[in-house]
Short mmCIF file of C-alpha atoms in Angstrom, two decimals:
data_model
loop_
_atom_site.label_atom_id
_atom_site.label_comp_id
_atom_site.label_asym_id
_atom_site.label_seq_id
_atom_site.Cartn_x
_atom_site.Cartn_y
_atom_site.Cartn_z
CA LEU A 1 9.33 22.81 87.09
CA TYR A 2 8.07 23.16 83.56
CA PRO A 3 8.28 19.92 81.55
CA TRP A 4 4.65 18.80 81.71
CA TRP A 5 3.34 21.18 79.04
CA LEU A 6 5.78 19.84 76.44
CA MET A 7 3.73 16.65 76.40
CA LYS A 8 0.54 18.45 75.37
CA PRO A 9 -0.79 18.55 71.79
CA ILE A 10 0.86 21.27 69.77
CA TYR A 11 -1.95 23.83 69.94
CA THR A 12 -2.63 23.33 73.60
CA LYS A 13 1.11 23.51 74.23
CA LEU A 14 1.28 27.13 73.14
CA ILE A 15 -1.33 28.26 75.61
CA THR A 16 -0.24 26.18 78.59
CA ALA A 17 3.44 26.89 78.06
CA VAL A 18 2.97 30.39 79.41
CA LEU A 19 1.26 29.08 82.52
CA SER A 20 4.12 26.77 83.35
CA THR A 21 6.84 29.26 82.61
CA ALA A 22 5.36 32.24 84.39
CA LEU A 23 8.42 34.52 84.36
CA LEU A 24 10.31 32.86 81.59
CA CYS A 25 9.50 34.76 78.37
CA THR A 26 10.68 38.29 77.61
CA ALA A 27 9.53 38.81 74.06
CA SER A 28 7.51 42.06 74.07
CA LEU A 29 8.29 42.28 77.81
CA LEU A 30 7.25 45.23 79.91
CA ALA A 31 8.21 45.16 83.59
CA GLU A 32 7.12 47.95 85.90
CA PRO A 33 6.77 48.39 89.67
CA ILE A 34 3.31 48.92 91.08
CA GLU A 35 4.02 52.06 93.03
CA GLU A 36 0.80 52.19 95.05
CA ALA A 37 1.18 48.59 96.23
CA ALA A 38 4.91 48.81 96.81
CA ALA A 39 4.47 51.76 99.16
CA THR A 40 2.57 49.60 101.65
CA THR A 41 5.43 47.22 102.38
CA ASP A 42 9.16 47.30 102.97
CA THR A 43 9.64 43.55 102.37
CA LEU A 44 8.96 42.76 98.71
CA GLN A 45 8.75 45.12 95.76
CA ALA A 46 5.46 44.72 93.97
CA PHE A 47 5.72 44.43 90.18
CA GLN A 48 3.85 43.65 87.02
CA LEU A 49 5.15 41.82 83.95
CA SER A 50 3.37 41.78 80.62
CA PHE A 51 4.51 39.80 77.60
CA GLN A 52 3.38 37.86 74.55
CA LEU A 53 4.26 34.35 73.51
CA LYS A 54 4.15 33.59 69.80
CA GLY A 55 4.67 30.32 67.99
CA PHE A 56 3.06 27.79 65.66
CA GLY A 57 1.18 30.71 64.09
CA LEU A 58 -0.64 31.40 67.38
CA SER A 59 -0.16 33.82 70.22
CA ALA A 60 -1.09 34.46 73.83
CA ALA A 61 -0.76 37.40 76.22
CA THR A 62 0.26 37.02 79.84
CA GLU A 63 0.17 39.36 82.79
CA ILE A 64 2.06 38.45 85.97
CA ARG A 65 1.65 40.45 89.16
CA LEU A 66 3.17 40.40 92.61
CA GLU A 67 1.29 42.58 95.06
CA PRO A 68 0.54 42.73 98.79
CA THR A 69 -2.89 41.84 100.12
CA THR A 70 -4.64 43.68 102.95
CA THR A 71 -3.12 41.20 105.45
CA PRO A 72 0.27 42.32 106.87
CA ASN A 73 3.24 40.56 105.21
CA GLU A 74 0.92 38.64 102.85
CA TYR A 75 1.33 38.69 99.07
CA GLN A 76 -0.43 37.35 96.04
CA TYR A 77 1.54 36.22 93.02
CA SER A 78 -0.74 35.77 90.00
CA ASN A 79 -0.50 34.80 86.36
CA LYS A 80 -3.32 35.45 83.87
CA THR A 81 -2.98 34.18 80.32
CA GLN A 82 -5.36 35.01 77.47
CA ALA A 83 -5.16 33.31 74.08
CA LEU A 84 -5.16 35.72 71.12
CA GLY A 85 -6.42 35.39 67.55
CA LEU A 86 -7.04 31.86 66.37
CA ALA A 87 -5.73 30.42 69.59
CA ARG A 88 -8.71 32.02 71.36
CA LEU A 89 -10.98 29.59 69.50
CA ILE A 90 -9.23 26.79 71.37
CA ARG A 91 -9.15 28.51 74.76
CA PRO A 92 -11.62 31.43 74.83
CA ASN A 93 -11.33 31.97 78.58
CA PRO A 94 -8.15 33.13 80.36
CA ALA A 95 -6.16 30.63 82.33
CA THR A 96 -5.14 31.72 85.81
CA GLU A 97 -2.58 30.63 88.37
CA THR A 98 -2.31 32.16 91.85
CA SER A 99 -0.08 31.71 94.86
CA ARG A 100 -0.83 33.43 98.17
CA PHE A 101 1.88 33.49 100.83
CA LEU A 102 3.29 35.23 103.90
CA VAL A 103 6.80 36.64 104.06
CA HIS A 104 8.88 35.93 107.15
CA GLY A 105 12.39 37.32 106.62
CA ASP A 106 13.77 35.44 103.59
CA THR A 107 11.12 32.69 103.86
CA LEU A 108 7.94 32.42 101.81
CA GLN A 109 5.23 30.59 103.75
CA VAL A 110 2.66 29.51 101.17
CA GLU A 111 -0.97 29.50 102.24
CA GLU A 112 -2.84 28.63 99.08
CA TYR A 113 -2.27 27.78 95.42
CA GLN A 114 -4.85 27.68 92.60
CA PHE A 115 -4.56 26.78 88.94
CA ASP A 116 -7.54 27.08 86.57
CA ALA A 117 -6.84 26.08 82.96
CA GLY A 118 -9.73 28.24 81.79
CA ASN A 119 -11.16 25.61 79.44
CA GLY A 120 -13.89 24.22 81.68
CA ASP A 121 -12.04 20.92 82.16
CA LYS A 122 -11.76 20.41 85.90
CA LEU A 123 -9.28 17.59 85.32
CA GLU A 124 -6.67 20.19 84.34
CA ASN A 125 -7.23 22.31 87.44
CA SER A 126 -5.24 22.08 90.68
CA SER A 127 -5.54 23.51 94.17
CA ILE A 128 -3.42 23.24 97.32
CA ARG A 129 -4.09 24.46 100.86
CA PHE A 130 -1.04 24.69 103.09
CA ASP A 131 -1.99 24.11 106.74
CA TRP A 132 1.11 24.98 108.76
CA ASP A 133 -0.66 24.36 112.08
CA THR A 134 -0.90 20.67 111.23
CA ASP A 135 2.07 20.65 108.79
CA THR A 136 -0.21 19.22 106.10
CA ALA A 137 -0.75 20.17 102.46
CA TYR A 138 -4.25 19.41 101.19
CA SER A 139 -3.85 18.99 97.45
CA ASN A 140 -6.40 18.33 94.73
CA HIS A 141 -5.57 17.49 91.10
CA LYS A 142 -7.81 15.84 88.48
CA ASN A 143 -10.52 15.68 91.18
CA GLU A 144 -8.29 13.43 93.27
CA SER A 145 -7.27 14.55 96.75
CA ALA A 146 -4.05 13.95 98.67
CA GLU A 147 -2.67 14.93 102.05
CA LEU A 148 1.07 15.52 102.10
CA PRO A 149 3.37 16.21 105.06
CA LEU A 150 4.78 19.74 105.04
CA THR A 151 8.35 20.61 105.98
CA ALA A 152 9.74 24.11 106.48
CA GLY A 153 10.23 26.01 103.24
CA MET A 154 7.99 23.89 101.00
CA LEU A 155 6.49 25.91 98.14
CA ASP A 156 4.10 25.63 95.19
CA ARG A 157 5.02 25.92 91.52
CA MET A 158 4.67 29.68 91.21
CA SER A 159 6.33 30.58 94.50
CA THR A 160 9.27 28.33 93.62
CA ASP A 161 9.92 30.44 90.50
CA LEU A 162 9.67 33.60 92.58
CA LYS A 163 11.89 32.29 95.40
CA ALA A 164 14.76 31.53 93.01
CA SER A 165 14.65 35.12 91.71
CA LEU A 166 14.35 36.56 95.23
CA ASP A 167 17.35 34.54 96.43
CA LEU A 168 19.42 35.86 93.55
CA GLN A 169 18.31 39.42 94.32
CA ALA A 170 19.48 38.89 97.91
CA GLY A 171 22.91 37.67 96.76
CA ARG A 172 22.18 34.01 97.44
CA ARG A 173 22.62 31.29 94.83
CA PRO A 174 19.51 29.10 94.34
CA GLN A 175 20.26 25.57 95.48
CA THR A 176 17.37 23.25 96.40
CA TYR A 177 13.63 23.84 96.59
CA THR A 178 10.81 21.41 97.38
CA MET A 179 7.33 22.11 96.13
CA VAL A 180 3.90 20.51 96.26
CA TYR A 181 2.78 19.81 92.70
CA ARG A 182 0.00 17.59 91.32
CA ASN A 183 -0.58 15.72 94.59
CA SER A 184 3.08 15.00 95.22
CA ALA A 185 6.21 16.61 96.64
CA ARG A 186 9.05 17.30 94.19
CA THR A 187 12.55 18.53 94.94
CA TYR A 188 14.49 20.58 92.40
CA HIS A 189 18.19 21.41 92.48
CA PHE A 190 19.84 24.49 90.94
CA GLU A 191 23.44 24.24 89.75
CA TYR A 192 25.36 27.42 88.85
CA GLN A 193 26.68 27.32 85.23
CA GLY A 194 28.43 30.70 84.92
CA GLU A 195 27.70 34.07 83.31
CA GLU A 196 26.63 34.65 79.69
CA GLN A 197 25.36 37.38 77.37
CA VAL A 198 21.96 36.41 75.99
CA THR A 199 20.22 38.02 73.02
CA THR A 200 16.39 37.87 73.01
CA PRO A 201 13.63 39.67 71.10
CA ALA A 202 13.55 42.08 74.05
CA GLY A 203 17.26 42.90 73.80
CA THR A 204 20.67 41.64 74.96
CA PHE A 205 21.19 40.93 78.63
CA ALA A 206 24.04 39.98 80.92
CA THR A 207 22.83 36.88 82.73
CA VAL A 208 23.70 34.19 85.25
CA LYS A 209 22.97 30.66 84.02
CA TYR A 210 21.64 27.78 86.12
CA LEU A 211 20.81 24.15 85.49
CA GLN A 212 17.62 23.08 87.21
CA TYR A 213 16.97 19.33 87.62
CA ARG A 214 15.36 16.57 89.70
CA ASP A 215 17.30 13.49 90.77
CA ASP A 216 14.59 11.11 89.58
CA SER A 217 13.85 12.75 86.20
CA SER A 218 15.34 12.52 82.70
CA ARG A 219 14.38 16.16 82.16
CA ALA A 220 16.33 19.26 83.14
CA THR A 221 16.20 22.98 82.36
CA HIS A 222 18.80 25.64 81.67
CA ILE A 223 17.66 29.07 82.92
CA TRP A 224 19.33 32.43 82.25
CA TYR A 225 18.51 35.11 84.86
CA ALA A 226 19.04 38.84 84.09
CA PRO A 227 20.23 40.98 87.04
CA GLU A 228 18.98 44.17 85.36
CA LEU A 229 15.44 42.69 85.32
CA GLN A 230 15.55 41.82 89.03
CA TYR A 231 16.84 38.38 88.08
CA GLN A 232 13.81 37.41 86.01
CA PRO A 233 14.56 34.63 83.49
CA VAL A 234 15.13 35.80 79.91
CA LYS A 235 15.89 32.45 78.34
CA VAL A 236 14.92 28.87 79.13
CA VAL A 237 16.10 25.69 77.39
CA GLN A 238 14.41 22.42 78.32
CA LEU A 239 16.41 19.21 78.11
CA LYS A 240 15.34 15.58 77.87
CA ARG A 241 18.02 12.98 78.33
CA GLY A 242 20.58 15.72 77.71
CA LYS A 243 19.13 16.90 74.43
CA THR A 244 17.28 20.18 73.77
CA ASN A 245 13.55 19.62 73.93
CA GLY A 246 12.31 23.23 73.76
CA THR A 247 13.55 26.83 73.97
CA LEU A 248 11.84 29.94 75.29
CA LEU A 249 13.19 33.45 74.77
#
C-alpha cells in the first residue's frame, strides 16, 4: 500500500511518508478513545492517534481520527499531516486524507475517498466516489478520470489499513484486500509471519508480523501489529526485490 512515496525526492518523502503510512509510526504516539463519539455507536470504537515523524533533519506531526458521522452506521477516517520547522517551508499547508464509509457487520462499504497533498498541486490530489447502486468507482487522479467496476468488499487506501487492524481485533487473520488507488484496482495479500517483540521509540511491544505484497509488484512490506494498541502497526519495513528499502518505527 505504501511504496509510492519512497520514489519522491528526499524532502518531499518525509512529508508524504506519513500520508501513505497513516497508522504506521508510533514514535511520540498517543492513542486515546474519543468518548463522546464512541458513545453513539456500538459497532466501531472511535479513536484518535497523534504522532510525530522525524528524519533527514525535518519533522511532521500527524493526527488520525476515526469517528462516526451523523448518519447511522457511517464513519469518517481522517489523516491530517502538518509539516514542522524547516519542513513547513516546503509544505506550509497540511495534507489531508479522508475515507468515509458505512459499516455492515464486518464489512466496510466505502462511499468516498479524498486526498489533498496540501501543496496546491492538483496533480498530486486524488478522489474516488464509490457508487454501489451501479457498482462503479468514479476515480480521479492527476486530473484524469476513470470508471472502475466495483466488487463486494473493495476499499480505498485508508480503509484498507483500517480493515486489516479491524480483522485482527475480531480474531481474523488479514488475507486479501482489493482497493481502488490512483485510477486502478490493486489487490494486496497478507501472509502471517509469526509473533515478535518489537522495540520502538514508544516502547517495546508484543506483535504479530505480516508480509504484505502484490502478485505483480517487486515491492513488499513487513508490518508488525501490536495487540495492546488495538492492532495498530508499530513497525513497517519496506522491501524492494527482497531487500530493505525503508523502515518506519
